[in-house]
PDB file of C-alpha atoms and ligand atoms in Angstrom:
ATOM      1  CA  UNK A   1      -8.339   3.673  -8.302  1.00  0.00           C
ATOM      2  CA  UNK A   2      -5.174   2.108  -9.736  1.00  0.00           C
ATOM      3  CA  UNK A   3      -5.452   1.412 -13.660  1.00  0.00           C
ATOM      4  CA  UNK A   4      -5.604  -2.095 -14.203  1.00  0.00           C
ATOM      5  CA  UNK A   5      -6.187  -3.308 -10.544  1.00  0.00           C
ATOM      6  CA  UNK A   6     -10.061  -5.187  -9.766  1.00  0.00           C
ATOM      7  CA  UNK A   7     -11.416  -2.783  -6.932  1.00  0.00           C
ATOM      8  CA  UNK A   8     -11.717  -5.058  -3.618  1.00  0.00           C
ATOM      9  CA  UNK A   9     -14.396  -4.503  -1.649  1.00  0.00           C
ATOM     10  CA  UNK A  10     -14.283  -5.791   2.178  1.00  0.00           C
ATOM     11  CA  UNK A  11     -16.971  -5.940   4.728  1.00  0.00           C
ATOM     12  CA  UNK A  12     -15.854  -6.611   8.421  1.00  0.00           C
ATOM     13  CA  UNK A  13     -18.851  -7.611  10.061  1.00  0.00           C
ATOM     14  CA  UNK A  14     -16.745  -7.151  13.440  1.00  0.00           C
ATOM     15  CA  UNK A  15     -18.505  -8.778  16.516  1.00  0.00           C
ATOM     16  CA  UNK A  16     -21.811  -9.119  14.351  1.00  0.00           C
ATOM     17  CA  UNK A  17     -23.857 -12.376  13.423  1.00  0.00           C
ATOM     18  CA  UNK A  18     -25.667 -15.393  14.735  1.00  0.00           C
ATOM     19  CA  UNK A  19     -26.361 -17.807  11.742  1.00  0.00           C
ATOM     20  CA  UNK A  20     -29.537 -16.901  10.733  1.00  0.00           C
ATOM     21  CA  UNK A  21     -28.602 -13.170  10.094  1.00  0.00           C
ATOM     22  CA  UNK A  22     -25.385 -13.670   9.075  1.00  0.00           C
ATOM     23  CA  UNK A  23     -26.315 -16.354   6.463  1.00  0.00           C
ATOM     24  CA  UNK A  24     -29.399 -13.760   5.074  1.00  0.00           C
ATOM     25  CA  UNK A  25     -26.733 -11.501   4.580  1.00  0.00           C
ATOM     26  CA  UNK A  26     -24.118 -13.344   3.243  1.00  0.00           C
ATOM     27  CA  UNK A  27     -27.173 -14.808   0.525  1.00  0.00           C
ATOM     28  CA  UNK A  28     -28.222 -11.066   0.365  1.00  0.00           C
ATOM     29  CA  UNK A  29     -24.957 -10.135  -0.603  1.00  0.00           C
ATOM     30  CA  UNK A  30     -24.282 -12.945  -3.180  1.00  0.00           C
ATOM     31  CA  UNK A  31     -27.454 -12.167  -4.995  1.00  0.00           C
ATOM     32  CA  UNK A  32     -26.541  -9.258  -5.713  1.00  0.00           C
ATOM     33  CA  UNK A  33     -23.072  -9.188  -5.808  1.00  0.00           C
ATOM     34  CA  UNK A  34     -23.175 -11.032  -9.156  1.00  0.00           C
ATOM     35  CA  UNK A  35     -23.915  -8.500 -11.263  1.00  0.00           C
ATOM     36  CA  UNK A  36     -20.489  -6.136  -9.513  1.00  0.00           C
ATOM     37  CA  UNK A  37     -17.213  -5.817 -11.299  1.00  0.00           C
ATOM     38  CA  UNK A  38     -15.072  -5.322  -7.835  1.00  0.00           C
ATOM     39  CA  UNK A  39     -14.042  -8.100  -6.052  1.00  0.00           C
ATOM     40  CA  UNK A  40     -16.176  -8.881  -2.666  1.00  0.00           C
ATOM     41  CA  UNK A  41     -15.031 -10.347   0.287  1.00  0.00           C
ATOM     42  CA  UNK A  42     -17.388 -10.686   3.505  1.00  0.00           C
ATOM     43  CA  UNK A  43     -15.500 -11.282   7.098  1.00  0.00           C
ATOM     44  CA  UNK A  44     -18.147 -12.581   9.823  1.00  0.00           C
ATOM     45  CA  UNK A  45     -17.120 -13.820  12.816  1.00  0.00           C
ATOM     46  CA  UNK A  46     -15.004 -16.989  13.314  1.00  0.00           C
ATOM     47  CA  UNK A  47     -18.302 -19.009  14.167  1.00  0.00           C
ATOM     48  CA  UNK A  48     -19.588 -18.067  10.704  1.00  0.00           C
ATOM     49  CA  UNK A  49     -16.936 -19.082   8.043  1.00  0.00           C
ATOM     50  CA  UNK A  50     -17.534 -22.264   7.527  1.00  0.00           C
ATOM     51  CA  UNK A  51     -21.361 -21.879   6.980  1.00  0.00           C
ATOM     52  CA  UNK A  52     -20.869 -18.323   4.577  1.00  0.00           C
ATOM     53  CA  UNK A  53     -18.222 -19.875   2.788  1.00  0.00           C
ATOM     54  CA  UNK A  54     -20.374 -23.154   2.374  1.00  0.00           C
ATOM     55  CA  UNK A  55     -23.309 -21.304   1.510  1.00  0.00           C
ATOM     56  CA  UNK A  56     -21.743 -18.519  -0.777  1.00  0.00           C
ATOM     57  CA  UNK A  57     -19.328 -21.451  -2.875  1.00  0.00           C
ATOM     58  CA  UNK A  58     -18.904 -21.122  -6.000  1.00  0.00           C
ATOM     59  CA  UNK A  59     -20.309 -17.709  -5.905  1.00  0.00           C
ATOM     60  CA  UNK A  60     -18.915 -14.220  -6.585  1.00  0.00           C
ATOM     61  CA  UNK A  61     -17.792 -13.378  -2.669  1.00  0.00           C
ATOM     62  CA  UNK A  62     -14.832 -14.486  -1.316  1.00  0.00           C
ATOM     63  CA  UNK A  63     -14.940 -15.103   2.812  1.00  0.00           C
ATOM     64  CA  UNK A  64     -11.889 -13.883   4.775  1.00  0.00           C
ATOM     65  CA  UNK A  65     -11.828 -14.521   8.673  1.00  0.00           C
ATOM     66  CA  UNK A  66     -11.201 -10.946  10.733  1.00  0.00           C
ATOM     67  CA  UNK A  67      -7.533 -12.482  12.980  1.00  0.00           C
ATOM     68  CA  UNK A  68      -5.502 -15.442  13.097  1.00  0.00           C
ATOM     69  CA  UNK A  69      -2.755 -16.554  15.353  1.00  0.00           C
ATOM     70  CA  UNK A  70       0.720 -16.095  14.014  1.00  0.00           C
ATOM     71  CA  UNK A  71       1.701 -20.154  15.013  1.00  0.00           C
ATOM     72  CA  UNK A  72       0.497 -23.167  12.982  1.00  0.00           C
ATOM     73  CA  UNK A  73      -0.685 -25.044  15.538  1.00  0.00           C
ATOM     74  CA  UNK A  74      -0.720 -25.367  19.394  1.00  0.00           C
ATOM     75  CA  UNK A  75      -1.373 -24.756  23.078  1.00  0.00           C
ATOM     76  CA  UNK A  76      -3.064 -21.462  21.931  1.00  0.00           C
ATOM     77  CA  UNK A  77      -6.531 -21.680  23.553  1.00  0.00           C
ATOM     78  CA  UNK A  78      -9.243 -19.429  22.348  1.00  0.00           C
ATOM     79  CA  UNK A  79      -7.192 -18.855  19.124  1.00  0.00           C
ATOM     80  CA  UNK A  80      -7.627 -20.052  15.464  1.00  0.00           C
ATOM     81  CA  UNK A  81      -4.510 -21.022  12.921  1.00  0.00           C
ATOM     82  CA  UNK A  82      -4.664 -19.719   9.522  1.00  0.00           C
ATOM     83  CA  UNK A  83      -4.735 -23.023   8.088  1.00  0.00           C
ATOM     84  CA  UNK A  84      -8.548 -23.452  10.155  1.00  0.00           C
ATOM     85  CA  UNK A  85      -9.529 -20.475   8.621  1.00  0.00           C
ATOM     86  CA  UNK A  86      -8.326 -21.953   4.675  1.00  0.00           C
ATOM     87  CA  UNK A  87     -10.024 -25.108   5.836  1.00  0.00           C
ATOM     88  CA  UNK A  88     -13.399 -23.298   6.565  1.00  0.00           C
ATOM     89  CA  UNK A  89     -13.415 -21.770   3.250  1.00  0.00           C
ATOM     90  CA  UNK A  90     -11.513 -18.737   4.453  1.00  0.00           C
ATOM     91  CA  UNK A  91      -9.762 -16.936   1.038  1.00  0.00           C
ATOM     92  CA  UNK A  92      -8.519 -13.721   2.932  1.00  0.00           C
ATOM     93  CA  UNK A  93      -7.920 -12.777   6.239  1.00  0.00           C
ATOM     94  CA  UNK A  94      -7.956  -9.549   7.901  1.00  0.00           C
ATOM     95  CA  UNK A  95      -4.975  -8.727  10.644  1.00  0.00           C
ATOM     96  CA  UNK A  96      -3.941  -5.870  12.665  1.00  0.00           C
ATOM     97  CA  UNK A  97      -6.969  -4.341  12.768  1.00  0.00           C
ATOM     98  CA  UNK A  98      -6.852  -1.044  15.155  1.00  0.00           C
ATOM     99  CA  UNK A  99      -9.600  -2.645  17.579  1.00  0.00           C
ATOM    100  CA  UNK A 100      -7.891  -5.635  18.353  1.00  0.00           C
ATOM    101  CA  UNK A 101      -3.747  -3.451  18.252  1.00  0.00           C
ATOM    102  CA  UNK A 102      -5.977  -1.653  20.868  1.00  0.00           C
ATOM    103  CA  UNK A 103      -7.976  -4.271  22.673  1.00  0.00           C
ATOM    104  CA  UNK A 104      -4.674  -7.107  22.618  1.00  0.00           C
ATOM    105  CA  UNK A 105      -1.754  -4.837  22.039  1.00  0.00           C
ATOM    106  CA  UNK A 106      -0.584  -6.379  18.517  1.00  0.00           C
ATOM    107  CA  UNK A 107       2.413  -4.871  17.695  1.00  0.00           C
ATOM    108  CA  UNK A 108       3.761  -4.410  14.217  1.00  0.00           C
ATOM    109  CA  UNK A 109       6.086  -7.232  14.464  1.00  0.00           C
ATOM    110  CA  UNK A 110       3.066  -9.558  15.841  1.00  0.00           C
ATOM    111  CA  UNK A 111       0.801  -8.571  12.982  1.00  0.00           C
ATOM    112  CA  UNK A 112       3.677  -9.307  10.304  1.00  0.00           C
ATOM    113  CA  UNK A 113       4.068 -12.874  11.959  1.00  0.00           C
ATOM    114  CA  UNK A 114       0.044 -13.360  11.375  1.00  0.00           C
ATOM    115  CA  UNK A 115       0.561 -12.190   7.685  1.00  0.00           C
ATOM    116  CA  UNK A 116       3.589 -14.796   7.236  1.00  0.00           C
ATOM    117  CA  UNK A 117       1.586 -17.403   8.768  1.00  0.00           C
ATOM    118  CA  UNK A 118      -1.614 -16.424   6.576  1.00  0.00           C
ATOM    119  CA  UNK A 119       0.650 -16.122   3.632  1.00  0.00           C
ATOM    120  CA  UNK A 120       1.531 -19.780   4.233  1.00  0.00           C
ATOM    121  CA  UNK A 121      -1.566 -20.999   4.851  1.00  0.00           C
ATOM    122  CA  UNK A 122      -2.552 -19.597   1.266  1.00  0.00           C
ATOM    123  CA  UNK A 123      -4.916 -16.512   2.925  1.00  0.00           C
ATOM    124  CA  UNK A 124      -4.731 -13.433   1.519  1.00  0.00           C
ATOM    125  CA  UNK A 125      -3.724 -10.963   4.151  1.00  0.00           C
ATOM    126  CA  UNK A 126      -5.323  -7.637   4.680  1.00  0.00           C
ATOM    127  CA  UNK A 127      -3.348  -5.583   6.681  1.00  0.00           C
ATOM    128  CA  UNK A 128      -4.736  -2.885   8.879  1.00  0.00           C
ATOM    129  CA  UNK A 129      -2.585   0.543   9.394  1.00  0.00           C
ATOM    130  CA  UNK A 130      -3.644   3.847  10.011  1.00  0.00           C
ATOM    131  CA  UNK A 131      -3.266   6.859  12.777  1.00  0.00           C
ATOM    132  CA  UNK A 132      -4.843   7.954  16.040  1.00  0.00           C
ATOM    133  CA  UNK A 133      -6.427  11.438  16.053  1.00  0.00           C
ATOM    134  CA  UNK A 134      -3.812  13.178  18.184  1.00  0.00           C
ATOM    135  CA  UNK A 135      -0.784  12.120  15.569  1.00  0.00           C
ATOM    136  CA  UNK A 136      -3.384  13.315  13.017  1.00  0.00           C
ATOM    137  CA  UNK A 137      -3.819  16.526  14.411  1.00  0.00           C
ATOM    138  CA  UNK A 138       0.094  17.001  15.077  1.00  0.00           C
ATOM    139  CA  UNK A 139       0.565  16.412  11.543  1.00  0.00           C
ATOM    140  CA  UNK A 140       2.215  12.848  11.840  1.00  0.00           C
ATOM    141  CA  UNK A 141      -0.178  10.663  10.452  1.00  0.00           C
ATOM    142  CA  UNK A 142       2.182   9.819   7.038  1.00  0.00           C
ATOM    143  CA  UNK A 143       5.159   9.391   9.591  1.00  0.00           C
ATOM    144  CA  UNK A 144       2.726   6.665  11.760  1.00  0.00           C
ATOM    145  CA  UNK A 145       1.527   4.907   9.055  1.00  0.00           C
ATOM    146  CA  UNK A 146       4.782   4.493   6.983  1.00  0.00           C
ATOM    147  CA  UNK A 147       6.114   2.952  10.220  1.00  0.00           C
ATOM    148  CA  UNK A 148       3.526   0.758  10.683  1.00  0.00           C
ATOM    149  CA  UNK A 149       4.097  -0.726   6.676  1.00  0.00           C
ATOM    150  CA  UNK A 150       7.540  -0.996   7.685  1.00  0.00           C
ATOM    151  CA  UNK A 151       6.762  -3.303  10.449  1.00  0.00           C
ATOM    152  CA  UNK A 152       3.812  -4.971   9.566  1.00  0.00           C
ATOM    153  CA  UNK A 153       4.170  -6.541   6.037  1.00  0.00           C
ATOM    154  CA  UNK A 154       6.669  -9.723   5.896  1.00  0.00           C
ATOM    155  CA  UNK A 155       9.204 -10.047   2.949  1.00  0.00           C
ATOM    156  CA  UNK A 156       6.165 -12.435   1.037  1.00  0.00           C
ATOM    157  CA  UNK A 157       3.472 -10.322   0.809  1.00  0.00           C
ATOM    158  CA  UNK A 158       4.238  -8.486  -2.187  1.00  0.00           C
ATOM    159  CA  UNK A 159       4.292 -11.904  -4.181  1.00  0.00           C
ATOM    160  CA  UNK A 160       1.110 -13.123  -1.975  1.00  0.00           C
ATOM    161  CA  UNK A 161      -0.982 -10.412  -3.427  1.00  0.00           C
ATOM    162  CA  UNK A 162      -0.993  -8.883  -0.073  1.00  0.00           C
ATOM    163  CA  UNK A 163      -3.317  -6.412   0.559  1.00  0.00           C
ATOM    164  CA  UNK A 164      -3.579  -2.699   3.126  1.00  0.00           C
ATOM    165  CA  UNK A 165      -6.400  -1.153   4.611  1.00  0.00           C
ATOM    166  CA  UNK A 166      -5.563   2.406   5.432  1.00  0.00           C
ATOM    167  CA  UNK A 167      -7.893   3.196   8.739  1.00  0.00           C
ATOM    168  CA  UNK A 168      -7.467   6.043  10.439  1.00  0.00           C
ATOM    169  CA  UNK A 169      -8.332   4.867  14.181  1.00  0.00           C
ATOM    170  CA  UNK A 170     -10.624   8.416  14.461  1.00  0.00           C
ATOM    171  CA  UNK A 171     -12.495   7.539  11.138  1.00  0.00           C
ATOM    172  CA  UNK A 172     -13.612   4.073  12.840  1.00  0.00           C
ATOM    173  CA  UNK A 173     -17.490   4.388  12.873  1.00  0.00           C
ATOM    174  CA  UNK A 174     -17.561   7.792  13.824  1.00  0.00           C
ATOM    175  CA  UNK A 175     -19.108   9.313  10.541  1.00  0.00           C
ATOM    176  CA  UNK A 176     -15.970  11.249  10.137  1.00  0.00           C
ATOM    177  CA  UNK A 177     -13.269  10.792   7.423  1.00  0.00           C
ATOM    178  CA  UNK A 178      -9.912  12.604   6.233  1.00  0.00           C
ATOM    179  CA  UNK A 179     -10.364  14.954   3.385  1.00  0.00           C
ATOM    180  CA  UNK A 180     -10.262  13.844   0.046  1.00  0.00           C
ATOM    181  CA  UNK A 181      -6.389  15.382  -0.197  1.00  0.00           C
ATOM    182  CA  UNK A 182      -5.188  13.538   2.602  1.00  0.00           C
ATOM    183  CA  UNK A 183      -6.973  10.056   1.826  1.00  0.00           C
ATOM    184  CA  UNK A 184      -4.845  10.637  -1.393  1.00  0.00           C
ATOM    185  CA  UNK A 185      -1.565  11.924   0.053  1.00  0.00           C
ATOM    186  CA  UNK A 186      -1.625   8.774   2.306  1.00  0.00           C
ATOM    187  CA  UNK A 187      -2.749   6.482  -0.482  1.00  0.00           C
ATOM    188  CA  UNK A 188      -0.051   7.493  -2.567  1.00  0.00           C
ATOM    189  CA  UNK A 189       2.749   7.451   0.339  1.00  0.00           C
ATOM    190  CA  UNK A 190       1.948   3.712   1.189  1.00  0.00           C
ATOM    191  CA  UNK A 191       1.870   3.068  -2.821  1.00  0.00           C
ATOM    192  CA  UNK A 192       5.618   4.404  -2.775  1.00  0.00           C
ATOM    193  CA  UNK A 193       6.249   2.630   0.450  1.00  0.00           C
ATOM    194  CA  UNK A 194       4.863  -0.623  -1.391  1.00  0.00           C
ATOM    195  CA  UNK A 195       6.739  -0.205  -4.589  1.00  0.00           C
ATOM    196  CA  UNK A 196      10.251   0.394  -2.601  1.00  0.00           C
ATOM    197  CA  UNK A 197       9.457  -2.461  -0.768  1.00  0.00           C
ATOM    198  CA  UNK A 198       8.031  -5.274  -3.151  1.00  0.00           C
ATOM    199  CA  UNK A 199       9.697  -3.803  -6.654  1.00  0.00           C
ATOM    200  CA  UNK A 200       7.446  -5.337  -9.789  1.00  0.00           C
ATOM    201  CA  UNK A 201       4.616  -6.227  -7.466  1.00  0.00           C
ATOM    202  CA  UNK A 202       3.605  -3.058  -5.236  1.00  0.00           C
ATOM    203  CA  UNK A 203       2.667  -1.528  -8.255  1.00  0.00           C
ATOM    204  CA  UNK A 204      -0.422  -3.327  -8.497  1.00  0.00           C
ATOM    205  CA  UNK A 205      -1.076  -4.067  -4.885  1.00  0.00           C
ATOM    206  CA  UNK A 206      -4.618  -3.402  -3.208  1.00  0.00           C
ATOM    207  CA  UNK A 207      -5.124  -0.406  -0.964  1.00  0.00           C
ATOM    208  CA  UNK A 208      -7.906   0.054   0.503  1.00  0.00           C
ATOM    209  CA  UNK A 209      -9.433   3.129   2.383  1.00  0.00           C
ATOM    210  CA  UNK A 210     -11.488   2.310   5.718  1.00  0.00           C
ATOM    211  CA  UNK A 211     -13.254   3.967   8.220  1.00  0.00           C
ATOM    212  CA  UNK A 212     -16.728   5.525   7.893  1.00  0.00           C
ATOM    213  CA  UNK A 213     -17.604   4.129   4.275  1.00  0.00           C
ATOM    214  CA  UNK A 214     -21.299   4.823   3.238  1.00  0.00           C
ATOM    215  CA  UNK A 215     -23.289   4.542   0.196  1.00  0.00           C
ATOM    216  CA  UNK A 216     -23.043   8.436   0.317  1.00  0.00           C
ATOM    217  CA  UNK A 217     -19.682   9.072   0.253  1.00  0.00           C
ATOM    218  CA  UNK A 218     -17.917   5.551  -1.508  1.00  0.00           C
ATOM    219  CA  UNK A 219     -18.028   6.966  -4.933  1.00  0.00           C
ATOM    220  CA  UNK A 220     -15.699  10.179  -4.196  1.00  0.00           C
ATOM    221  CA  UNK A 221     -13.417   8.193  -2.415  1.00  0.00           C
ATOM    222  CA  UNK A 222     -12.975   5.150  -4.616  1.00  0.00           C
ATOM    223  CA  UNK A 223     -12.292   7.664  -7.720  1.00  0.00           C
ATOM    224  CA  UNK A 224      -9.465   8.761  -5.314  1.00  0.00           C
ATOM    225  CA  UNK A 225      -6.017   7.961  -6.913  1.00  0.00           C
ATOM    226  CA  UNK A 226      -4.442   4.814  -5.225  1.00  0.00           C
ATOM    227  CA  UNK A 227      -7.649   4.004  -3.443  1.00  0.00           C
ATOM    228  CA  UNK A 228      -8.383   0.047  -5.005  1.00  0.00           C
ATOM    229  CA  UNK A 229     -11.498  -0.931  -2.683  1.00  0.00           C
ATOM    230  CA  UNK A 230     -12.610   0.067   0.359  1.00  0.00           C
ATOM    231  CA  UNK A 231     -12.571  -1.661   4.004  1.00  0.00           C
ATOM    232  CA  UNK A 232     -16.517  -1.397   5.809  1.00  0.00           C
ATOM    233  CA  UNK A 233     -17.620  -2.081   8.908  1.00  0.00           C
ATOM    234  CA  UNK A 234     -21.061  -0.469   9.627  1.00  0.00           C
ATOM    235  CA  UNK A 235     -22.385  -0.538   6.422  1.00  0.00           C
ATOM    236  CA  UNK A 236     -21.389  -4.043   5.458  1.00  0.00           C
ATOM    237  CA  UNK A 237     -23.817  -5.282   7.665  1.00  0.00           C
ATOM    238  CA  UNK A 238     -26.801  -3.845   5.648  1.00  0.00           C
ATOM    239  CA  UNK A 239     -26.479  -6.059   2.361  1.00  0.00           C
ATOM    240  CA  UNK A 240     -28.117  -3.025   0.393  1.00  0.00           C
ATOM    241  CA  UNK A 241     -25.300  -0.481   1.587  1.00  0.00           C
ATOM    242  CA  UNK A 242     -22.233  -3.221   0.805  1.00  0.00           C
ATOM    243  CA  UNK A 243     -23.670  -3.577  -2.364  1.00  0.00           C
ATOM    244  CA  UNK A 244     -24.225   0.053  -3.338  1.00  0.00           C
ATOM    245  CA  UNK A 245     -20.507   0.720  -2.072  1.00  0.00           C
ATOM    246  CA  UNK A 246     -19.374  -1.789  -4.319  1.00  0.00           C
ATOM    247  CA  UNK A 247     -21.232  -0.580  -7.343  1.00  0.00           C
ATOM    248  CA  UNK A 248     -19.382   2.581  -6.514  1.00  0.00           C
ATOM    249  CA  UNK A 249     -16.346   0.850  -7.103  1.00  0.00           C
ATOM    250  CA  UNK A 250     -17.003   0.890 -11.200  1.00  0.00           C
TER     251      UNK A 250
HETATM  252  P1  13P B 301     -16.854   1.581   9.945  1.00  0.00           P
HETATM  253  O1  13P B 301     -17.096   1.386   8.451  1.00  0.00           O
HETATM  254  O2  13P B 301     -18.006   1.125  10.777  1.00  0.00           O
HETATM  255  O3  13P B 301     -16.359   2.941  10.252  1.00  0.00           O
HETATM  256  O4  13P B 301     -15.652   0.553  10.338  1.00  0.00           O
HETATM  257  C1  13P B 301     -14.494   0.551   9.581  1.00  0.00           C
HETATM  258  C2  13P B 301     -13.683  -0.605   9.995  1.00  0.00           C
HETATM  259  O5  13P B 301     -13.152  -0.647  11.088  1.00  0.00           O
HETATM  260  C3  13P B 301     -13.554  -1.718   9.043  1.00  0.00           C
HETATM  261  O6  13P B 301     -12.552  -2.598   9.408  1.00  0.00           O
END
């Protein structure tokens, strides 16, 4: 955790949610997110916004939206604007996410458009990086994910309150996670990466660690230096398990 710097706690619910779940959890996850000091922020799927963020307003969780297309508007079928997602009651958006870098080959320099274009739109953009196994195992994860913070972050997203998720693609609901000492090591790279880059604001940017966050093990890694929330996917779709990662927070 970074002195001084609200923990933010993210749940991707992924390709997860027809209204009626999705809304019990979303009202699961307000109830009891009242009572949490970290700031929560639940990402269902595009069909969703609009009726979480209706039914959690004026609440204590933010919604974000989980992609958004790097253009304002357009002949972009299938896609969605940032400015849709800020009209649905979107507050933060998540981009470059491994799945879709894998599934739709974003690029760094594709992802950085989306975060200029969220950035505009007045979404705050959390920014997916992290390493495959193999450059894990060959000892360049540091190397991959500097790279892909090089890349991927536009010149406004210190002053946006921008925010990273470190993911490392092998972590990705597997039940596996780096040690403690690397989770750090790479936390406190990107910091350094974030305060050469955005001087006076990367101090107090948000990372966040993702990949494999449970109940069980949220506490350890959330006291880890540099680590300011935590990025879930599994367990954010179990209201109970968000909520007792968030408490873990502090
Ligand atoms: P899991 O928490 O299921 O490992 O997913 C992490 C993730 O990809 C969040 O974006």
């Amino acid at each position: 955790m970074t002195p001084g710097v609200r923990p933010l706690i993210a749940g991707n619910w992924k390709m997860h949610g027809l209204a009626a779940d999705g809304l019990a959890l979303a009202r699961a996850v307000a109830t009891g997110g009242a009572a949490i000091r970290a700031e929560l922020v639940v990402c269902p799927p595009a069909t969703l916004v609009s009726a979480v963020a209706a039914a959690m307003a004026g609440g204590p969780v933010a919604v974000g939206g989980q992609d958004c297309h790097a253009a304002a508007k357009g002949a972009h079928t299938g896609d969605i604007a940032a400015s849709m997602l800020a009209d649905a009651g979107a507050r933060f958006v998540i981009l470059g996410h491994s799945e879709r870098r894998a599934a739709y080959r974003e690029t760094d320099p594709t992802v950085r458009s989306k975060a200029e274009a969220a950035i505009a739109a007045g979404l705050t953009p959390i920014v997916c990086v992290g390493e495959p196994e193999d450059d894990r195992l060959l000892g360049r994860a540091e190397e991959v994910v500097a790279a892909q913070i090089a890349g991927s972050l536009p010149p406004g997203f210190g002053a946006a309150g921008g925010v990273v998720a470190y993911e490392p693609i092998w972590a990705i609901g597997t039940g596996r996670t780096p040690t403690e000492g690397d989770i750090a090591a790479m936390h406190a790279m990107i910091r350094a990466r974030l305060v050469a880059a955005f001087p006076g604001q990367g101090e107090g940017l948000r990372i966040l660690y993702g990949g494999s966050v449970k109940p069980g093990n949220a506490a350890a890694i959330l006291a880890l230096p540099h680590v300011d929330g935590a990025l879930v996917g599994g367990a954010s779709l179990v209201a109970e398990d968000f909520l007792a990662i968030a408490r873990a927070a502090g």
